[in-house]
Each structure stands twice: as C-alpha cells, then as structure tokens.
Short mmCIF file of N, CA, C and O in Angstrom, two decimals:
data_model
loop_
_atom_site.label_atom_id
_atom_site.label_comp_id
_atom_site.label_asym_id
_atom_site.label_seq_id
_atom_site.Cartn_x
_atom_site.Cartn_y
_atom_site.Cartn_z
N UNK E 1 -46.57 -225.27 135.44
CA UNK E 1 -45.60 -224.97 136.47
C UNK E 1 -44.98 -223.61 136.18
O UNK E 1 -44.61 -223.32 135.05
N UNK E 2 -44.85 -222.81 137.20
CA UNK E 2 -44.22 -221.50 137.06
C UNK E 2 -42.74 -221.66 136.75
O UNK E 2 -42.06 -222.51 137.33
N UNK E 3 -42.24 -220.85 135.87
CA UNK E 3 -40.83 -220.95 135.47
C UNK E 3 -39.88 -220.68 136.64
O UNK E 3 -38.80 -221.23 136.71
N UNK E 4 -40.29 -219.86 137.60
CA UNK E 4 -39.41 -219.58 138.72
C UNK E 4 -39.26 -220.77 139.66
O UNK E 4 -38.41 -220.77 140.53
N UNK E 5 -40.06 -221.82 139.49
CA UNK E 5 -39.94 -223.02 140.31
C UNK E 5 -39.12 -224.11 139.62
O UNK E 5 -39.04 -225.21 140.12
N UNK E 6 -38.55 -223.81 138.47
CA UNK E 6 -37.81 -224.81 137.71
C UNK E 6 -36.32 -224.50 137.79
O UNK E 6 -35.89 -223.41 137.46
N UNK E 7 -35.55 -225.47 138.23
CA UNK E 7 -34.10 -225.31 138.25
C UNK E 7 -33.54 -225.72 136.90
O UNK E 7 -33.95 -226.73 136.34
N UNK E 8 -32.64 -224.94 136.38
CA UNK E 8 -32.01 -225.25 135.11
C UNK E 8 -30.51 -225.16 135.26
O UNK E 8 -30.00 -224.51 136.16
N UNK E 9 -29.83 -225.82 134.38
CA UNK E 9 -28.37 -225.70 134.34
C UNK E 9 -27.94 -225.57 132.89
O UNK E 9 -28.67 -225.95 131.97
N UNK E 10 -26.78 -225.01 132.71
CA UNK E 10 -26.23 -224.82 131.38
C UNK E 10 -24.74 -225.08 131.48
O UNK E 10 -24.07 -224.55 132.37
N UNK E 11 -24.22 -225.94 130.62
CA UNK E 11 -22.79 -226.20 130.64
C UNK E 11 -22.31 -226.54 129.24
O UNK E 11 -23.07 -226.96 128.38
N UNK E 12 -21.03 -226.33 129.05
CA UNK E 12 -20.32 -226.76 127.85
C UNK E 12 -19.07 -227.48 128.32
O UNK E 12 -18.52 -227.16 129.36
N UNK E 13 -18.63 -228.44 127.55
CA UNK E 13 -17.43 -229.19 127.91
C UNK E 13 -16.31 -228.80 126.95
O UNK E 13 -16.47 -228.85 125.73
N UNK E 14 -15.18 -228.38 127.51
CA UNK E 14 -14.00 -228.01 126.74
C UNK E 14 -12.84 -228.90 127.14
O UNK E 14 -12.81 -229.45 128.23
N UNK E 15 -11.85 -229.00 126.27
CA UNK E 15 -10.65 -229.77 126.59
C UNK E 15 -9.72 -229.00 127.52
O UNK E 15 -8.84 -229.58 128.14
N UNK E 16 -9.91 -227.70 127.60
CA UNK E 16 -9.09 -226.84 128.46
C UNK E 16 -9.91 -225.59 128.74
O UNK E 16 -11.02 -225.44 128.22
N UNK E 17 -9.38 -224.70 129.55
CA UNK E 17 -10.10 -223.47 129.85
C UNK E 17 -9.15 -222.29 129.72
O UNK E 17 -8.10 -222.25 130.36
N UNK E 18 -9.51 -221.37 128.87
CA UNK E 18 -8.77 -220.13 128.69
C UNK E 18 -9.77 -219.05 128.30
O UNK E 18 -10.98 -219.27 128.29
N UNK E 19 -9.27 -217.87 127.99
CA UNK E 19 -10.14 -216.76 127.66
C UNK E 19 -11.02 -217.05 126.46
O UNK E 19 -12.23 -216.74 126.46
N UNK E 20 -10.47 -217.67 125.42
CA UNK E 20 -11.27 -217.98 124.22
C UNK E 20 -12.42 -218.92 124.55
O UNK E 20 -13.55 -218.71 124.10
N UNK E 21 -12.14 -219.97 125.34
CA UNK E 21 -13.20 -220.91 125.73
C UNK E 21 -14.26 -220.22 126.59
O UNK E 21 -15.46 -220.44 126.40
N UNK E 22 -13.80 -219.40 127.52
CA UNK E 22 -14.76 -218.71 128.39
C UNK E 22 -15.63 -217.74 127.58
O UNK E 22 -16.83 -217.63 127.84
N UNK E 23 -15.06 -217.11 126.58
CA UNK E 23 -15.85 -216.22 125.72
C UNK E 23 -16.92 -217.01 124.98
O UNK E 23 -18.07 -216.56 124.88
N UNK E 24 -16.56 -218.17 124.47
CA UNK E 24 -17.55 -219.03 123.80
C UNK E 24 -18.68 -219.39 124.77
O UNK E 24 -19.86 -219.32 124.43
N UNK E 25 -18.30 -219.76 126.00
CA UNK E 25 -19.30 -220.10 127.01
C UNK E 25 -20.25 -218.93 127.26
O UNK E 25 -21.47 -219.10 127.28
N UNK E 26 -19.70 -217.75 127.45
CA UNK E 26 -20.53 -216.57 127.70
C UNK E 26 -21.49 -216.30 126.55
O UNK E 26 -22.68 -216.02 126.76
N UNK E 27 -20.97 -216.40 125.33
CA UNK E 27 -21.82 -216.14 124.16
C UNK E 27 -22.96 -217.16 124.06
O UNK E 27 -24.10 -216.80 123.80
N UNK E 28 -22.64 -218.42 124.29
CA UNK E 28 -23.66 -219.48 124.20
C UNK E 28 -24.70 -219.35 125.33
O UNK E 28 -25.90 -219.53 125.11
N UNK E 29 -24.24 -219.02 126.53
CA UNK E 29 -25.16 -218.81 127.65
C UNK E 29 -26.10 -217.65 127.35
O UNK E 29 -27.32 -217.74 127.55
N UNK E 30 -25.55 -216.57 126.84
CA UNK E 30 -26.36 -215.40 126.49
C UNK E 30 -27.40 -215.74 125.43
O UNK E 30 -28.55 -215.30 125.51
N UNK E 31 -27.00 -216.54 124.45
CA UNK E 31 -27.93 -216.95 123.39
C UNK E 31 -29.01 -217.90 123.91
O UNK E 31 -30.16 -217.84 123.48
N UNK E 32 -28.65 -218.77 124.84
CA UNK E 32 -29.59 -219.75 125.39
C UNK E 32 -30.68 -219.07 126.22
O UNK E 32 -31.83 -219.50 126.21
N UNK E 33 -30.32 -218.01 126.94
CA UNK E 33 -31.24 -217.31 127.82
C UNK E 33 -31.23 -215.81 127.51
O UNK E 33 -30.85 -214.99 128.35
N UNK E 34 -31.68 -215.43 126.32
CA UNK E 34 -31.57 -214.04 125.89
C UNK E 34 -32.45 -213.05 126.66
O UNK E 34 -32.13 -211.87 126.74
N UNK E 35 -33.53 -213.53 127.22
CA UNK E 35 -34.48 -212.64 127.91
C UNK E 35 -34.24 -212.58 129.41
O UNK E 35 -34.99 -211.93 130.13
N UNK E 36 -33.22 -213.28 129.90
CA UNK E 36 -32.97 -213.33 131.34
C UNK E 36 -31.68 -212.61 131.67
O UNK E 36 -30.76 -212.55 130.86
N UNK E 37 -31.61 -212.09 132.88
CA UNK E 37 -30.36 -211.57 133.41
C UNK E 37 -29.65 -212.75 134.06
O UNK E 37 -30.20 -213.41 134.95
N UNK E 38 -28.47 -213.06 133.59
CA UNK E 38 -27.72 -214.23 134.04
C UNK E 38 -26.56 -213.78 134.92
O UNK E 38 -25.66 -213.08 134.45
N UNK E 39 -26.57 -214.18 136.18
CA UNK E 39 -25.51 -213.82 137.12
C UNK E 39 -24.62 -215.04 137.30
O UNK E 39 -25.10 -216.12 137.64
N UNK E 40 -23.33 -214.85 137.05
CA UNK E 40 -22.38 -215.95 137.15
C UNK E 40 -21.42 -215.68 138.30
O UNK E 40 -20.77 -214.64 138.35
N UNK E 41 -21.34 -216.63 139.24
CA UNK E 41 -20.39 -216.52 140.34
C UNK E 41 -19.04 -217.02 139.85
O UNK E 41 -18.93 -218.14 139.32
N UNK E 42 -18.01 -216.19 140.03
CA UNK E 42 -16.68 -216.53 139.51
C UNK E 42 -15.61 -216.35 140.58
O UNK E 42 -15.74 -215.50 141.47
N UNK E 43 -14.54 -217.13 140.43
CA UNK E 43 -13.35 -216.83 141.21
C UNK E 43 -12.58 -215.76 140.44
O UNK E 43 -13.06 -215.23 139.45
N UNK E 44 -11.40 -215.44 140.87
CA UNK E 44 -10.64 -214.37 140.25
C UNK E 44 -9.59 -214.91 139.28
O UNK E 44 -8.52 -214.32 139.13
N UNK E 45 -9.91 -216.01 138.61
CA UNK E 45 -9.01 -216.56 137.60
C UNK E 45 -8.72 -215.55 136.51
O UNK E 45 -9.57 -214.72 136.17
N UNK E 46 -7.54 -215.61 135.94
CA UNK E 46 -7.13 -214.61 134.96
C UNK E 46 -8.05 -214.58 133.74
O UNK E 46 -8.31 -213.51 133.18
N UNK E 47 -8.59 -215.72 133.33
CA UNK E 47 -9.47 -215.73 132.17
C UNK E 47 -10.86 -215.19 132.51
O UNK E 47 -11.66 -214.93 131.62
N UNK E 48 -11.16 -215.02 133.81
CA UNK E 48 -12.43 -214.40 134.21
C UNK E 48 -12.31 -212.88 134.28
O UNK E 48 -13.32 -212.18 134.21
N UNK E 49 -11.11 -212.39 134.46
CA UNK E 49 -10.92 -210.96 134.73
C UNK E 49 -10.26 -210.20 133.59
O UNK E 49 -10.12 -208.98 133.69
N UNK E 50 -9.86 -210.87 132.53
CA UNK E 50 -9.17 -210.20 131.44
C UNK E 50 -10.06 -209.18 130.73
O UNK E 50 -11.26 -209.38 130.57
N UNK E 51 -9.46 -208.10 130.33
CA UNK E 51 -10.19 -207.06 129.60
C UNK E 51 -10.52 -207.49 128.17
O UNK E 51 -11.30 -206.84 127.48
N UNK E 52 -9.95 -208.61 127.74
CA UNK E 52 -10.22 -209.12 126.39
C UNK E 52 -11.63 -209.71 126.27
O UNK E 52 -12.13 -209.85 125.16
N UNK E 53 -12.26 -210.05 127.40
CA UNK E 53 -13.62 -210.61 127.35
C UNK E 53 -14.62 -209.55 126.93
O UNK E 53 -14.54 -208.40 127.35
N UNK E 54 -15.57 -209.98 126.14
CA UNK E 54 -16.70 -209.14 125.78
C UNK E 54 -17.94 -209.75 126.44
O UNK E 54 -18.50 -210.73 125.92
N UNK E 55 -18.30 -209.20 127.56
CA UNK E 55 -19.40 -209.75 128.34
C UNK E 55 -20.74 -209.31 127.73
O UNK E 55 -20.99 -208.11 127.61
N UNK E 56 -21.57 -210.27 127.34
CA UNK E 56 -22.88 -209.92 126.79
C UNK E 56 -23.69 -209.09 127.78
O UNK E 56 -23.52 -209.23 129.00
N UNK E 57 -24.58 -208.26 127.28
CA UNK E 57 -25.32 -207.35 128.17
C UNK E 57 -26.27 -208.04 129.15
O UNK E 57 -26.66 -207.43 130.14
N UNK E 58 -26.62 -209.29 128.90
CA UNK E 58 -27.53 -209.98 129.82
C UNK E 58 -26.77 -210.89 130.80
O UNK E 58 -27.36 -211.77 131.42
N UNK E 59 -25.48 -210.63 130.96
CA UNK E 59 -24.67 -211.40 131.92
C UNK E 59 -23.96 -210.43 132.86
O UNK E 59 -23.40 -209.43 132.44
N UNK E 60 -24.02 -210.77 134.14
CA UNK E 60 -23.32 -210.01 135.18
C UNK E 60 -22.40 -210.97 135.92
O UNK E 60 -22.81 -212.09 136.27
N UNK E 61 -21.18 -210.54 136.17
CA UNK E 61 -20.24 -211.33 136.96
C UNK E 61 -20.37 -210.96 138.43
O UNK E 61 -20.45 -209.79 138.78
N UNK E 62 -20.37 -211.98 139.28
CA UNK E 62 -20.33 -211.81 140.73
C UNK E 62 -19.05 -212.50 141.20
O UNK E 62 -18.98 -213.73 141.21
N UNK E 63 -18.03 -211.71 141.54
CA UNK E 63 -16.74 -212.28 141.91
C UNK E 63 -16.69 -212.62 143.39
O UNK E 63 -17.17 -211.87 144.24
N UNK E 64 -16.10 -213.79 143.69
CA UNK E 64 -15.86 -214.22 145.06
C UNK E 64 -14.71 -213.41 145.63
O UNK E 64 -13.84 -212.96 144.89
N UNK E 65 -14.68 -213.26 146.95
CA UNK E 65 -13.50 -212.64 147.55
C UNK E 65 -12.28 -213.52 147.28
O UNK E 65 -12.40 -214.75 147.17
N UNK E 66 -11.09 -212.92 147.15
CA UNK E 66 -9.88 -213.73 146.95
C UNK E 66 -9.67 -214.74 148.10
O UNK E 66 -10.05 -214.47 149.24
N UNK E 67 -9.09 -215.86 147.77
CA UNK E 67 -8.72 -216.88 148.76
C UNK E 67 -9.93 -217.38 149.55
O UNK E 67 -9.88 -217.48 150.77
N UNK E 68 -11.01 -217.69 148.86
CA UNK E 68 -12.21 -218.20 149.55
C UNK E 68 -12.76 -219.42 148.82
O UNK E 68 -13.88 -219.41 148.32
N UNK E 69 -11.98 -220.52 148.76
CA UNK E 69 -12.43 -221.70 148.04
C UNK E 69 -13.71 -222.31 148.60
O UNK E 69 -14.45 -222.98 147.89
N UNK E 70 -14.01 -222.05 149.88
CA UNK E 70 -15.24 -222.60 150.47
C UNK E 70 -16.50 -222.02 149.83
O UNK E 70 -17.57 -222.60 149.94
N UNK E 71 -16.37 -220.90 149.13
CA UNK E 71 -17.52 -220.29 148.46
C UNK E 71 -17.72 -220.81 147.04
O UNK E 71 -18.71 -220.50 146.39
N UNK E 72 -16.77 -221.61 146.57
CA UNK E 72 -16.81 -222.08 145.19
C UNK E 72 -17.25 -223.54 145.15
O UNK E 72 -16.51 -224.43 145.57
N UNK E 73 -18.45 -223.82 144.65
CA UNK E 73 -18.95 -225.20 144.64
C UNK E 73 -18.04 -226.18 143.90
O UNK E 73 -17.95 -227.34 144.27
N UNK E 74 -17.33 -225.72 142.89
CA UNK E 74 -16.46 -226.64 142.14
C UNK E 74 -15.33 -227.17 143.01
O UNK E 74 -14.83 -228.27 142.78
N UNK E 75 -14.94 -226.41 144.03
CA UNK E 75 -13.87 -226.88 144.92
C UNK E 75 -14.28 -228.15 145.65
O UNK E 75 -13.46 -229.02 145.90
N UNK E 76 -15.55 -228.28 146.00
CA UNK E 76 -16.03 -229.51 146.65
C UNK E 76 -15.95 -230.70 145.70
O UNK E 76 -15.61 -231.81 146.08
N UNK E 77 -16.27 -230.44 144.41
CA UNK E 77 -16.15 -231.50 143.41
C UNK E 77 -14.68 -231.92 143.26
O UNK E 77 -14.37 -233.11 143.24
N UNK E 78 -13.79 -230.94 143.16
CA UNK E 78 -12.36 -231.29 143.02
C UNK E 78 -11.88 -232.10 144.22
O UNK E 78 -11.11 -233.05 144.06
N UNK E 79 -12.33 -231.74 145.43
CA UNK E 79 -11.93 -232.50 146.62
C UNK E 79 -12.44 -233.93 146.53
O UNK E 79 -11.72 -234.88 146.84
N UNK E 80 -13.68 -234.11 146.08
CA UNK E 80 -14.24 -235.45 145.90
C UNK E 80 -13.42 -236.25 144.89
O UNK E 80 -13.08 -237.41 145.12
N UNK E 81 -13.07 -235.64 143.77
CA UNK E 81 -12.29 -236.30 142.73
C UNK E 81 -10.93 -236.72 143.28
O UNK E 81 -10.47 -237.85 143.06
N UNK E 82 -10.27 -235.82 144.00
CA UNK E 82 -8.95 -236.13 144.58
C UNK E 82 -9.06 -237.24 145.62
O UNK E 82 -8.24 -238.14 145.65
N UNK E 83 -10.08 -237.16 146.49
CA UNK E 83 -10.24 -238.16 147.54
C UNK E 83 -10.51 -239.56 146.99
O UNK E 83 -10.20 -240.55 147.63
N UNK E 84 -11.12 -239.64 145.82
CA UNK E 84 -11.44 -240.92 145.22
C UNK E 84 -10.47 -241.31 144.10
O UNK E 84 -10.75 -242.21 143.32
N UNK E 85 -9.34 -240.61 144.04
CA UNK E 85 -8.26 -240.92 143.10
C UNK E 85 -8.77 -241.10 141.67
O UNK E 85 -8.53 -242.11 141.02
N UNK E 86 -9.52 -240.10 141.18
CA UNK E 86 -10.13 -240.19 139.86
C UNK E 86 -9.49 -239.26 138.83
O UNK E 86 -10.05 -239.04 137.77
N UNK E 87 -8.33 -238.74 139.14
CA UNK E 87 -7.71 -237.77 138.24
C UNK E 87 -7.07 -238.41 137.01
O UNK E 87 -6.86 -237.74 136.00
N UNK E 88 -6.78 -239.69 137.05
CA UNK E 88 -6.06 -240.32 135.95
C UNK E 88 -6.92 -240.88 134.83
O UNK E 88 -6.42 -241.17 133.75
N UNK E 89 -8.20 -241.02 135.04
CA UNK E 89 -9.06 -241.69 134.07
C UNK E 89 -10.24 -240.79 133.73
O UNK E 89 -11.12 -240.57 134.56
N UNK E 90 -10.29 -240.25 132.52
CA UNK E 90 -11.32 -239.31 132.13
C UNK E 90 -12.71 -239.93 132.21
O UNK E 90 -13.67 -239.30 132.64
N UNK E 91 -12.85 -241.19 131.83
CA UNK E 91 -14.14 -241.85 131.88
C UNK E 91 -14.64 -241.94 133.33
O UNK E 91 -15.78 -241.64 133.62
N UNK E 92 -13.75 -242.34 134.23
CA UNK E 92 -14.10 -242.41 135.65
C UNK E 92 -14.43 -241.01 136.18
O UNK E 92 -15.36 -240.85 136.96
N UNK E 93 -13.65 -240.03 135.75
CA UNK E 93 -13.87 -238.65 136.18
C UNK E 93 -15.27 -238.17 135.79
O UNK E 93 -16.00 -237.62 136.59
N UNK E 94 -15.67 -238.41 134.54
CA UNK E 94 -17.00 -237.99 134.09
C UNK E 94 -18.10 -238.67 134.89
O UNK E 94 -19.07 -238.05 135.30
N UNK E 95 -17.95 -239.98 135.10
CA UNK E 95 -18.94 -240.74 135.86
C UNK E 95 -19.05 -240.19 137.28
O UNK E 95 -20.15 -239.99 137.80
N UNK E 96 -17.89 -239.93 137.90
CA UNK E 96 -17.88 -239.41 139.26
C UNK E 96 -18.48 -238.00 139.33
O UNK E 96 -19.22 -237.69 140.26
N UNK E 97 -18.18 -237.17 138.35
CA UNK E 97 -18.71 -235.80 138.34
C UNK E 97 -20.23 -235.83 138.21
O UNK E 97 -20.94 -235.08 138.92
N UNK E 98 -20.75 -236.69 137.39
CA UNK E 98 -22.20 -236.82 137.23
C UNK E 98 -22.83 -237.36 138.51
O UNK E 98 -23.86 -236.87 138.97
N UNK E 99 -22.20 -238.37 139.10
CA UNK E 99 -22.72 -238.93 140.36
C UNK E 99 -22.72 -237.87 141.46
O UNK E 99 -23.69 -237.74 142.20
N UNK E 100 -21.65 -237.09 141.53
CA UNK E 100 -21.55 -236.04 142.54
C UNK E 100 -22.66 -235.01 142.32
O UNK E 100 -23.35 -234.60 143.26
N UNK E 101 -22.88 -234.61 141.07
CA UNK E 101 -23.92 -233.63 140.73
C UNK E 101 -25.29 -234.16 141.14
O UNK E 101 -26.14 -233.40 141.59
N UNK E 102 -25.50 -235.45 141.01
CA UNK E 102 -26.79 -236.05 141.33
C UNK E 102 -26.92 -236.43 142.80
O UNK E 102 -27.87 -237.09 143.19
N UNK E 103 -25.92 -236.06 143.62
CA UNK E 103 -26.03 -236.26 145.05
C UNK E 103 -25.49 -237.56 145.57
O UNK E 103 -25.70 -237.89 146.73
N UNK E 104 -24.78 -238.32 144.76
CA UNK E 104 -24.19 -239.58 145.22
C UNK E 104 -22.81 -239.26 145.76
O UNK E 104 -21.97 -238.73 145.07
N UNK E 105 -22.59 -239.53 147.04
CA UNK E 105 -21.30 -239.19 147.68
C UNK E 105 -20.48 -240.43 147.88
O UNK E 105 -20.85 -241.42 148.30
#
C-alpha cells in the first residue's frame, strides 16, 4: 500500500496544556515523523503563539482566523461532550472522546 493512502494520527495526553506541554508535543511529533513536513492547524491560543516555542524545522503552523470555532475540529468534540454532560467524569470523557473519534454520535 502506498504511504500516501494511509491515514495516521499522533497524540499525547497531558493533564493540562501550556507552553511547556506544547513544546514537548512538537518535539515528539518532529521525532516521530522526521522525514515529513508536518503542518499543524492551530487556533490563536497563547501557548500556540508565544515566542518561547522552538518550532522544529519539519513543522509548520497554519493558524485559523480569529473567532472561527467552526474551523476547529476539537470544537465539535467539546460540543458533543457538553451536550452529553460528560465533563464531570474523566473515564466517561475518554470513552466518549474515543467513540466520537470512531464516528459514534
């Protein structure tokens, strides 16, 4: 199978999100796919735009226009989580996030 026909994903799970965590994510993504140009779609969160980040050379940021949550896929997940009242239970949240990712609505 040609590699361009294979969908891949890469994620890390953190207890919170800040510049330090995002830097770790960038470094690990760069290491996982060293021979590829990795384009990451981002909102304009402060930890995405800080000058303290050291963006690896094989990563490019693609920023969304301000105030455009409809362009951010994670916003649909958050809406699903809120609609199903899953914010209080981490175990339920993980199960729901996985189900949502796999197309179960």
